[in-house]
CSV table of C-alpha atoms and ligand atoms in Angstrom, one decimal:
chain,number,residue,atom,x,y,z
A,1,UNK,CA,14.6,-14.2,-6.2
A,2,UNK,CA,11.1,-13.3,-7.1
A,3,UNK,CA,9.0,-10.2,-5.7
A,4,UNK,CA,5.7,-11.3,-5.0
A,5,UNK,CA,2.7,-7.9,-5.4
A,6,UNK,CA,0.1,-8.3,-3.5
A,7,UNK,CA,-2.0,-5.8,-4.3
A,8,UNK,CA,-5.8,-4.4,-2.8
A,9,UNK,CA,-8.9,-4.7,-5.1
A,10,UNK,CA,-10.9,-1.9,-4.3
A,11,UNK,CA,-13.5,-2.4,-2.5
A,12,UNK,CA,-17.1,-1.6,-3.4
A,13,UNK,CA,-17.4,1.2,-1.1
A,14,UNK,CA,-14.2,3.4,-2.1
A,15,UNK,CA,-15.9,6.6,-1.6
A,16,UNK,CA,-14.5,9.9,-1.3
A,17,UNK,CA,-15.5,11.6,2.3
A,18,UNK,CA,-12.1,13.4,3.2
A,19,UNK,CA,-11.2,11.1,6.2
A,20,UNK,CA,-7.1,11.7,5.9
A,21,UNK,CA,-6.4,14.9,7.4
A,22,UNK,CA,-2.4,15.5,5.7
A,23,UNK,CA,-3.0,13.9,2.8
A,24,UNK,CA,-4.1,16.6,0.6
A,25,UNK,CA,-5.7,15.0,-2.2
A,26,UNK,CA,-7.9,12.6,0.4
A,27,UNK,CA,-9.1,16.0,1.3
A,28,UNK,CA,-9.2,17.5,-1.7
A,29,UNK,CA,-11.5,15.2,-2.9
A,30,UNK,CA,-14.3,15.2,-0.4
A,31,UNK,CA,-17.5,14.8,-1.1
A,32,UNK,CA,-16.7,14.2,-4.4
A,33,UNK,CA,-18.1,11.3,-6.3
A,34,UNK,CA,-16.6,7.6,-6.7
A,35,UNK,CA,-16.9,4.8,-9.2
A,36,UNK,CA,-15.9,1.7,-7.4
A,37,UNK,CA,-16.3,0.5,-10.6
A,38,UNK,CA,-13.5,1.8,-12.2
A,39,UNK,CA,-11.3,2.2,-9.7
A,40,UNK,CA,-11.4,-1.3,-9.1
A,41,UNK,CA,-10.6,-2.1,-12.8
A,42,UNK,CA,-8.0,0.2,-12.8
A,43,UNK,CA,-6.5,-1.8,-9.9
A,44,UNK,CA,-7.1,-4.6,-12.4
A,45,UNK,CA,-5.2,-3.3,-15.3
A,46,UNK,CA,-2.1,-2.7,-12.8
A,47,UNK,CA,-2.0,-5.3,-11.7
A,48,UNK,CA,-2.4,-7.5,-15.5
A,49,UNK,CA,0.7,-5.0,-16.7
A,50,UNK,CA,2.8,-5.8,-13.7
A,51,UNK,CA,2.4,-9.6,-14.3
A,52,UNK,CA,3.2,-9.1,-17.8
A,53,UNK,CA,5.9,-7.8,-17.5
A,54,UNK,CA,7.2,-11.3,-15.6
A,55,UNK,CA,7.0,-11.0,-11.6
A,56,UNK,CA,4.1,-13.1,-9.7
A,57,UNK,CA,1.0,-10.6,-9.0
A,58,UNK,CA,-1.4,-11.4,-6.2
A,59,UNK,CA,-4.3,-9.4,-4.4
A,60,UNK,CA,-5.7,-9.0,-1.8
A,61,UNK,CA,-9.2,-8.5,-0.7
A,62,UNK,CA,-10.8,-5.8,-0.2
A,63,UNK,CA,-12.5,-5.9,3.9
A,64,UNK,CA,-16.0,-6.8,4.8
A,65,UNK,CA,-17.6,-3.3,4.5
A,66,UNK,CA,-19.1,-1.3,6.2
A,67,UNK,CA,-17.2,-3.1,9.3
A,68,UNK,CA,-20.6,-4.0,11.7
A,69,UNK,CA,-18.8,-5.4,13.9
A,70,UNK,CA,-16.7,-2.2,14.8
A,71,UNK,CA,-19.9,-0.1,15.0
A,72,UNK,CA,-21.0,-3.3,17.8
A,73,UNK,CA,-18.1,-2.6,19.6
A,74,UNK,CA,-19.5,1.1,19.5
A,75,UNK,CA,-22.7,1.0,21.0
A,76,UNK,CA,-24.9,-0.6,18.3
A,77,UNK,CA,-27.6,-3.8,18.7
A,78,UNK,CA,-29.4,-5.7,17.1
A,79,UNK,CA,-28.8,-7.5,13.2
A,80,UNK,CA,-27.0,-5.9,10.6
A,81,UNK,CA,-29.4,-3.6,9.1
A,82,UNK,CA,-30.4,-2.3,12.0
A,83,UNK,CA,-27.1,-1.6,13.4
A,84,UNK,CA,-26.4,0.3,10.0
A,85,UNK,CA,-29.5,1.7,10.2
A,86,UNK,CA,-29.2,3.3,13.6
A,87,UNK,CA,-25.2,4.7,13.0
A,88,UNK,CA,-26.3,6.1,9.3
A,89,UNK,CA,-29.6,7.7,11.5
A,90,UNK,CA,-27.2,9.1,14.6
A,91,UNK,CA,-24.0,9.2,13.6
A,92,UNK,CA,-23.3,9.1,9.5
A,93,UNK,CA,-19.7,9.8,9.5
A,94,UNK,CA,-19.2,6.9,11.8
A,95,UNK,CA,-20.8,5.5,9.3
A,96,UNK,CA,-18.5,6.5,6.2
A,97,UNK,CA,-15.3,5.6,8.6
A,98,UNK,CA,-17.0,2.1,8.7
A,99,UNK,CA,-17.4,1.7,5.6
A,100,UNK,CA,-13.6,3.3,3.8
A,101,UNK,CA,-12.2,0.8,1.4
A,102,UNK,CA,-8.6,1.8,2.0
A,103,UNK,CA,-7.8,-1.2,2.7
A,104,UNK,CA,-6.6,-1.1,-0.6
A,105,UNK,CA,-3.9,0.6,-0.3
A,106,UNK,CA,-1.9,-2.5,0.7
A,107,UNK,CA,1.7,-0.9,1.3
A,108,UNK,CA,-0.5,-0.1,4.7
A,109,UNK,CA,-1.4,-3.7,5.0
A,110,UNK,CA,1.8,-4.9,6.8
A,111,UNK,CA,5.6,-4.3,7.2
A,112,UNK,CA,7.7,-6.8,5.4
A,113,UNK,CA,10.9,-8.7,6.0
A,114,UNK,CA,12.6,-11.4,3.5
A,115,UNK,CA,13.9,-14.1,4.8
A,116,UNK,CA,17.5,-13.2,4.0
A,117,UNK,CA,17.1,-10.4,5.9
A,118,UNK,CA,16.2,-12.5,9.1
A,119,UNK,CA,17.7,-13.5,12.5
A,120,UNK,CA,15.9,-17.1,11.9
A,121,UNK,CA,15.7,-17.5,7.6
A,122,UNK,CA,12.3,-16.9,7.8
A,123,UNK,CA,9.5,-13.9,5.9
A,124,UNK,CA,8.5,-11.4,8.5
A,125,UNK,CA,5.2,-9.7,8.2
A,126,UNK,CA,4.0,-7.3,10.9
A,127,UNK,CA,0.4,-6.3,10.5
A,128,UNK,CA,0.4,-2.7,10.7
A,129,UNK,CA,-2.2,-1.0,13.4
A,130,UNK,CA,-2.3,2.6,11.5
A,131,UNK,CA,-3.5,3.7,14.8
A,132,UNK,CA,-4.0,7.3,13.4
A,133,UNK,CA,-6.5,7.8,11.0
A,134,UNK,CA,-10.2,6.3,13.0
A,135,UNK,CA,-11.0,4.8,8.8
A,136,UNK,CA,-7.5,2.8,9.4
A,137,UNK,CA,-7.6,1.9,12.6
A,138,UNK,CA,-10.6,-1.1,12.3
A,139,UNK,CA,-8.4,-2.8,9.3
A,140,UNK,CA,-5.5,-4.7,11.2
A,141,UNK,CA,-8.4,-7.4,12.2
A,142,UNK,CA,-9.2,-8.1,9.0
A,143,UNK,CA,-5.5,-7.4,7.1
A,144,UNK,CA,-4.3,-10.6,9.7
A,145,UNK,CA,-6.6,-13.0,9.2
A,146,UNK,CA,-5.7,-12.5,4.7
A,147,UNK,CA,-1.9,-12.5,6.3
A,148,UNK,CA,-2.3,-15.6,8.1
A,149,UNK,CA,-4.2,-17.3,5.7
A,150,UNK,CA,-2.8,-16.3,2.6
A,151,UNK,CA,0.9,-17.0,4.4
A,152,UNK,CA,0.5,-19.9,7.2
A,153,UNK,CA,3.3,-21.9,5.8
A,154,UNK,CA,5.4,-21.3,9.2
A,155,UNK,CA,8.5,-22.5,7.9
A,156,UNK,CA,8.3,-19.6,5.5
A,157,UNK,CA,6.8,-17.1,7.2
A,158,UNK,CA,5.5,-15.8,10.6
A,159,UNK,CA,2.6,-13.8,10.2
A,160,UNK,CA,2.4,-11.4,13.5
A,161,UNK,CA,0.2,-9.3,15.3
A,162,UNK,CA,0.6,-5.7,15.0
A,163,UNK,CA,2.5,-3.8,17.2
A,164,UNK,CA,-0.1,-2.0,20.2
A,165,UNK,CA,-1.6,1.0,19.5
A,166,UNK,CA,-0.1,3.2,20.9
A,167,UNK,CA,2.6,3.4,18.3
A,168,UNK,CA,1.2,4.0,15.2
A,169,UNK,CA,2.8,2.0,12.7
A,170,UNK,CA,2.0,1.6,8.8
A,171,UNK,CA,4.0,-0.6,6.9
A,172,UNK,CA,5.6,-1.1,3.7
A,173,UNK,CA,5.2,2.2,3.3
A,174,UNK,CA,7.7,3.4,5.7
A,175,UNK,CA,10.3,1.0,5.0
A,176,UNK,CA,13.1,0.8,2.8
A,177,UNK,CA,15.7,-2.3,1.6
A,178,UNK,CA,18.4,-1.9,0.2
A,179,UNK,CA,20.2,-5.0,-0.9
A,180,UNK,CA,22.7,-6.2,-4.4
A,181,UNK,CA,19.5,-8.0,-5.4
A,182,UNK,CA,16.9,-9.6,-4.3
A,183,UNK,CA,18.6,-12.8,-2.9
A,184,UNK,CA,21.2,-10.9,-0.5
A,185,UNK,CA,21.3,-10.5,2.5
A,186,UNK,CA,19.5,-6.4,3.1
A,187,UNK,CA,19.7,-3.2,5.0
A,188,UNK,CA,15.9,-2.2,6.0
A,189,UNK,CA,15.6,1.4,6.2
A,190,UNK,CA,12.8,2.0,8.9
A,191,UNK,CA,11.5,5.5,8.4
A,192,UNK,CA,9.2,7.1,10.9
A,193,UNK,CA,8.1,10.4,12.0
A,194,UNK,CA,10.5,13.5,13.5
A,195,UNK,CA,11.3,13.5,17.1
A,196,UNK,CA,8.9,17.6,16.8
A,197,UNK,CA,6.6,17.9,14.0
A,198,UNK,CA,6.0,21.6,14.4
A,199,UNK,CA,4.0,21.7,11.0
A,200,UNK,CA,0.2,20.7,10.4
A,201,UNK,CA,-0.4,17.7,9.9
A,202,UNK,CA,0.5,14.6,12.1
A,203,UNK,CA,3.7,12.2,11.8
A,204,UNK,CA,2.0,8.7,11.2
A,205,UNK,CA,5.1,6.4,12.1
A,206,UNK,CA,6.3,6.3,15.5
A,207,UNK,CA,9.9,6.0,16.2
A,208,UNK,CA,8.8,2.9,18.7
A,209,UNK,CA,6.9,1.2,16.4
A,210,UNK,CA,9.6,1.2,13.4
A,211,UNK,CA,11.9,-0.7,16.5
A,212,UNK,CA,9.7,-2.8,17.4
A,213,UNK,CA,8.9,-4.4,14.0
A,214,UNK,CA,13.0,-4.4,13.4
A,215,UNK,CA,12.9,-6.3,16.6
A,216,UNK,CA,10.3,-8.5,16.1
A,217,UNK,CA,11.2,-9.8,12.1
A,218,UNK,CA,14.9,-10.0,13.9
A,219,UNK,CA,16.4,-7.6,11.4
A,220,UNK,CA,20.2,-7.9,11.0
A,221,UNK,CA,21.3,-4.5,9.5
A,222,UNK,CA,18.6,-1.9,10.4
A,223,UNK,CA,18.8,2.0,9.9
A,224,UNK,CA,15.8,3.8,11.4
A,225,UNK,CA,16.0,7.3,10.2
A,226,UNK,CA,13.7,10.3,10.4
A,227,UNK,CA,11.8,11.5,7.9
A,228,UNK,CA,12.1,15.2,6.9
A,229,UNK,CA,8.9,17.7,9.0
A,230,UNK,CA,8.9,19.9,5.2
A,231,UNK,CA,8.1,16.6,3.8
A,232,UNK,CA,5.2,15.7,5.8
A,233,UNK,CA,4.0,19.0,5.9
A,234,UNK,CA,4.3,19.2,1.8
A,235,UNK,CA,1.5,16.3,2.0
A,236,UNK,CA,4.1,13.1,2.3
A,237,UNK,CA,1.9,11.7,4.6
A,238,UNK,CA,4.1,8.3,4.1
A,239,UNK,CA,7.5,8.0,3.0
A,240,UNK,CA,6.2,6.0,0.2
A,241,UNK,CA,4.9,9.5,-1.5
A,242,UNK,CA,8.7,10.7,-1.8
A,243,UNK,CA,10.8,7.7,-1.8
A,244,UNK,CA,11.0,4.1,-3.5
A,245,UNK,CA,13.9,1.0,-2.8
A,246,UNK,CA,14.4,-1.4,-5.2
A,247,UNK,CA,17.5,-4.0,-5.0
A,248,UNK,CA,20.7,-1.5,-4.4
A,249,UNK,CA,19.2,1.4,-6.1
A,250,UNK,CA,16.6,4.1,-3.5
A,251,UNK,CA,14.9,6.9,-5.9
A,252,UNK,CA,13.7,9.7,-4.0
A,253,UNK,CA,14.0,13.6,-3.3
A,254,UNK,CA,16.5,14.8,-2.2
A,255,UNK,CA,14.4,16.7,0.8
A,256,UNK,CA,12.4,13.7,1.9
A,257,UNK,CA,14.9,12.8,4.9
A,258,UNK,CA,15.6,14.5,7.8
A,259,UNK,CA,19.0,12.9,8.4
A,260,UNK,CA,20.2,12.9,4.3
A,261,UNK,CA,23.5,12.8,4.2
A,262,UNK,CA,24.3,11.0,7.6
A,263,UNK,CA,21.4,8.4,6.2
A,264,UNK,CA,23.4,8.0,2.3
A,265,UNK,CA,27.0,7.3,3.5
A,266,UNK,CA,25.5,4.1,6.3
A,267,UNK,CA,23.9,3.2,2.7
A,268,UNK,CA,27.0,3.7,0.8
A,269,UNK,CA,29.1,2.2,3.2
A,270,UNK,CA,26.6,-0.8,3.7
A,271,UNK,CA,24.9,-1.8,0.2
A,272,UNK,CA,27.7,-3.2,-2.2
A,273,UNK,CA,25.9,-1.1,-5.5
A,274,UNK,CA,24.1,1.4,-3.9
A,275,UNK,CA,23.0,3.7,-6.0
A,276,UNK,CA,21.1,6.9,-5.2
A,277,UNK,CA,18.8,8.5,-7.8
A,278,UNK,CA,17.7,11.9,-6.4
A,279,UNK,CA,15.7,14.9,-7.2
A,280,UNK,CA,17.1,18.3,-7.1
A,281,UNK,CA,14.6,20.4,-5.5
A,282,UNK,CA,15.6,22.9,-8.6
A,283,UNK,CA,14.1,20.5,-10.9
A,284,UNK,CA,11.4,18.8,-9.1
A,285,UNK,CA,9.9,21.1,-6.3
A,286,UNK,CA,8.9,19.1,-2.9
A,287,UNK,CA,4.8,20.6,-3.9
A,288,UNK,CA,4.9,18.4,-7.4
A,289,UNK,CA,6.6,15.7,-6.0
A,290,UNK,CA,3.3,15.3,-4.2
A,291,UNK,CA,1.5,16.5,-6.8
A,292,UNK,CA,2.6,14.2,-9.2
A,293,UNK,CA,3.2,11.4,-6.6
A,294,UNK,CA,6.2,10.4,-9.2
A,295,UNK,CA,7.8,8.3,-6.0
A,296,UNK,CA,4.8,6.6,-5.4
A,297,UNK,CA,5.7,4.3,-8.8
A,298,UNK,CA,6.8,0.5,-8.6
A,299,UNK,CA,10.6,0.1,-9.4
A,300,UNK,CA,10.2,-3.0,-10.5
A,301,UNK,CA,13.4,-5.8,-11.0
A,302,UNK,CA,13.7,-7.5,-14.7
A,303,UNK,CA,16.0,-9.1,-16.3
A,304,UNK,CA,19.3,-6.7,-17.0
A,305,UNK,CA,16.8,-3.6,-16.4
A,306,UNK,CA,14.9,-1.9,-14.0
A,307,UNK,CA,11.2,-0.1,-14.5
A,308,UNK,CA,9.2,2.5,-12.9
A,309,UNK,CA,5.5,1.7,-12.8
A,310,UNK,CA,4.1,5.2,-12.6
A,311,UNK,CA,0.7,6.8,-12.3
A,312,UNK,CA,-1.1,9.1,-15.0
A,313,UNK,CA,-0.8,12.2,-13.3
A,314,UNK,CA,3.2,11.7,-13.1
A,315,UNK,CA,3.3,11.8,-17.0
A,316,UNK,CA,1.4,15.1,-17.5
A,317,UNK,CA,4.1,17.3,-15.6
A,318,UNK,CA,6.3,18.2,-18.4
A,319,UNK,CA,9.0,18.8,-16.2
A,320,UNK,CA,8.4,15.9,-14.4
A,321,UNK,CA,8.8,13.9,-17.1
A,322,UNK,CA,11.8,15.7,-18.7
A,323,UNK,CA,13.6,14.2,-15.5
A,324,UNK,CA,12.3,11.4,-15.3
A,325,UNK,CA,13.1,11.5,-19.1
A,326,UNK,CA,16.5,12.3,-18.5
A,327,UNK,CA,17.4,9.8,-15.6
A,328,UNK,CA,16.3,7.2,-18.0
A,329,UNK,CA,18.7,8.6,-20.7
A,330,UNK,CA,21.5,8.7,-18.0
A,331,UNK,CA,23.3,5.5,-19.1
A,332,UNK,CA,24.6,5.8,-15.2
A,333,UNK,CA,21.5,4.9,-14.2
A,334,UNK,CA,19.5,1.9,-13.7
A,335,UNK,CA,16.4,2.5,-14.6
A,336,UNK,CA,15.7,2.3,-18.0
A,337,UNK,CA,11.7,2.3,-18.3
A,338,UNK,CA,8.6,3.5,-17.6
A,339,UNK,CA,5.4,2.3,-17.4
A,340,UNK,CA,2.2,4.8,-17.0
A,341,UNK,CA,-1.2,4.0,-15.4
A,342,UNK,CA,-3.7,4.9,-14.5
A,343,UNK,CA,-4.9,4.6,-11.4
A,344,UNK,CA,-6.9,7.6,-10.8
A,345,UNK,CA,-9.3,6.4,-8.6
A,346,UNK,CA,-7.0,5.5,-6.1
A,347,UNK,CA,-5.2,8.9,-7.0
A,348,UNK,CA,-7.5,11.6,-5.8
A,349,UNK,CA,-8.0,9.7,-2.1
A,350,UNK,CA,-3.5,9.8,-2.4
A,351,UNK,CA,-2.8,6.0,-3.1
A,352,UNK,CA,-0.6,5.7,-6.0
A,353,UNK,CA,0.8,3.0,-7.7
A,354,UNK,CA,3.4,1.7,-5.0
A,355,UNK,CA,0.2,2.4,-2.3
A,356,UNK,CA,-1.2,0.2,-3.7
A,357,UNK,CA,0.8,-2.9,-3.5
A,358,UNK,CA,2.4,-5.0,-0.9
A,359,UNK,CA,5.8,-6.4,-1.8
A,360,UNK,CA,7.4,-10.0,-0.6
A,361,UNK,CA,10.6,-11.2,-1.7
A,362,UNK,CA,11.0,-14.6,-1.8
A,363,UNK,CA,12.5,-17.8,-2.4
A,364,UNK,CA,10.7,-20.3,-5.3
A,365,UNK,CA,10.6,-23.0,-3.1
A,366,UNK,CA,8.5,-19.8,-0.3
A,367,UNK,CA,6.3,-18.9,-3.0
A,368,UNK,CA,5.1,-22.3,-3.9
A,369,UNK,CA,3.7,-22.4,-0.5
A,370,UNK,CA,1.6,-19.2,-0.5
A,371,UNK,CA,-2.3,-20.3,-0.6
A,372,UNK,CA,-2.8,-19.7,-4.4
A,373,UNK,CA,-6.4,-18.1,-4.2
A,374,UNK,CA,-4.1,-15.0,-3.7
A,375,UNK,CA,-2.3,-15.4,-6.5
A,376,UNK,CA,-3.1,-14.4,-9.9
A,377,UNK,CA,-2.7,-15.8,-13.6
A,378,UNK,CA,-4.9,-14.3,-16.8
A,379,UNK,CA,-7.6,-16.0,-16.4
A,380,UNK,CA,-8.2,-14.6,-13.0
A,381,UNK,CA,-8.1,-11.5,-14.0
A,382,UNK,CA,-10.8,-11.9,-16.6
A,383,UNK,CA,-12.7,-13.7,-14.2
A,384,UNK,CA,-12.9,-10.7,-11.7
A,385,UNK,CA,-12.9,-8.1,-14.5
A,386,UNK,CA,-15.9,-9.3,-14.7
A,387,UNK,CA,-17.2,-9.8,-11.3
A,388,UNK,CA,-16.6,-6.2,-10.8
A,389,UNK,CA,-18.0,-5.0,-13.6
A,390,UNK,CA,-21.5,-7.1,-12.7
A,391,UNK,CA,-21.2,-6.1,-8.7
A,392,UNK,CA,-19.7,-2.9,-8.4
A,393,UNK,CA,-21.6,0.3,-8.5
A,394,UNK,CA,-20.3,2.3,-11.0
A,395,UNK,CA,-20.8,5.9,-8.8
A,396,UNK,CA,-21.3,6.4,-5.5
A,397,UNK,CA,-21.4,9.6,-3.0
A,398,UNK,CA,-20.6,9.7,0.2
A,399,UNK,CA,-24.5,10.7,1.3
A,400,UNK,CA,-25.5,7.4,-0.3
A,401,UNK,CA,-23.6,4.7,2.3
A,402,UNK,CA,-26.4,5.4,4.5
A,403,UNK,CA,-28.9,4.0,2.0
A,404,UNK,CA,-29.6,0.0,2.5
A,405,UNK,CA,-29.0,-0.5,-0.8
A,406,UNK,CA,-25.8,0.6,-0.9
A,407,UNK,CA,-24.9,-2.4,2.4
A,408,UNK,CA,-26.8,-5.3,0.3
A,409,UNK,CA,-24.6,-4.1,-2.9
A,410,UNK,CA,-21.5,-4.5,-0.9
A,411,UNK,CA,-22.8,-8.2,0.6
A,412,UNK,CA,-23.8,-9.9,-2.5
A,413,UNK,CA,-20.5,-8.3,-4.1
A,414,UNK,CA,-18.3,-9.5,-1.4
A,415,UNK,CA,-20.1,-13.4,-1.8
A,416,UNK,CA,-19.4,-12.9,-5.2
A,417,UNK,CA,-15.9,-12.5,-4.9
A,418,UNK,CA,-15.3,-15.2,-2.1
A,419,UNK,CA,-17.4,-17.7,-4.6
A,420,UNK,CA,-15.0,-16.6,-7.3
A,421,UNK,CA,-11.8,-17.5,-4.8
A,422,UNK,CA,-12.9,-20.4,-3.3
A,423,UNK,CA,-13.1,-18.4,0.0
A,424,UNK,CA,-15.1,-19.5,2.9
A,425,UNK,CA,-15.6,-16.6,5.0
A,426,UNK,CA,-15.2,-18.8,8.5
A,427,UNK,CA,-11.4,-19.0,6.8
A,428,UNK,CA,-11.3,-14.8,7.5
A,429,UNK,CA,-13.0,-16.0,10.8
A,430,UNK,CA,-15.8,-14.4,9.5
A,431,UNK,CA,-19.5,-16.0,9.4
B,1,SUG,O1,-4.1,6.7,4.8
B,1,SUG,N1,-6.2,7.8,2.0
B,1,SUG,C1,-5.1,6.3,2.2
B,1,SUG,C2,-3.6,6.7,1.2
B,1,SUG,C3,-2.7,5.6,1.4
B,1,SUG,C4,-1.9,5.5,0.7
B,1,SUG,N2,-0.8,4.4,1.4
B,1,SUG,C5,0.5,4.8,1.1
B,1,SUG,N3,1.2,6.1,0.9
B,1,SUG,N4,1.3,3.7,0.9
B,1,SUG,C6,-4.2,7.3,3.8
B,1,SUG,O2,-4.5,8.6,3.6
B,1,SUG,C7,-8.6,8.4,1.8
B,1,SUG,C8,-9.3,8.4,2.4
B,1,SUG,C9,-10.6,9.1,2.3
B,1,SUG,O3,-10.3,10.0,2.6
B,1,SUG,O4,-12.0,8.1,2.1
B,1,SUG,C10,-7.2,7.5,2.8
B,1,SUG,O5,-7.2,6.9,3.9
């Protein structure tokens, strides 16, 4: 059973405005110059690498930004440019929120339960409400529209609306699935915020949201477990900054989970072949794990082995790389290959290789039922690269977001992208 990765194509308004409190990289780079073009090309190169490793690869589109509809909900009126001009004059910070390209991090688009885990034998997806951060809380309608289009064959898929915003849900970034292989029934681990976060940063995932998603999906073997408060305090605003799972393998920092011993014992009993590969604090400090994004890697099943797709930042920290080389050299570990990708533009906003993709294990039959306009091959990747070169700005600072030129460029880029993919705006509920 293959795993489809849907990567978020980085949008033409990608910028650094320091919008995500508790995300250290994003806070550090507030106000810096970004390159939307480079960001999108880096993402496309990663998609190409994973495709060449033999996995099916798809994409989710950047959302229509700046989000004029959202600004209208906030009381700005008139034609689009008047709405934007009024927001720019009155509250440029709000315009930055409305312009965020954060939908690129598709690990936060939805939580996915593959068919072998669910009561009705379909793949279930619940779109994340991303309620904790204002710039992300307006993503869900755009995500829902795309997922409903891509996965509209109800024989195989059920796409659910977000859980009510009272309970913050950040999607697959706080969800792990452990199973002997993609096609076997698995244990789904829903990682949520601890009951009392005394630390400086918010816990974004509510336990009630996690429980609701497991309930709606009809997950037969669900485990709920809290994040370690010290991991959140160290900058792990999502669990996927300190843990990743694939098949029966959990790769994690030893301080990722508040109830580590109980979790590992449970997985040991319930998942045939369960293997934990843990980084001890003595080799990799929690701080270095967050700086390097070592665990925000894609752990992929390839014929007879697993490969890890890591950010360049992990390669550049000597202690991290030494630990990884030891992991790969140990025959007891199933991870045998390391691939390094440059996704620095995304990393500066706290998004590594794993944040940029939503993975969906699905049967060949179900894969054939996915709308092909969301799937990639070499030719489409070439065409997308050319489109990005042509339409995406090479540089952007947050102050540019108030410029009408910037809005016009974003609009032109969107028209060209939808045209290339053959998707009519009306299919996404847009005028
Ligand atoms: O929600 N950064 C994102 C990064 C999301 C990473 N995703 C996963 N870990 N799966 C966030 O914190 C920064 C935007 C800014 O500051 O402009 C931002 O939203």
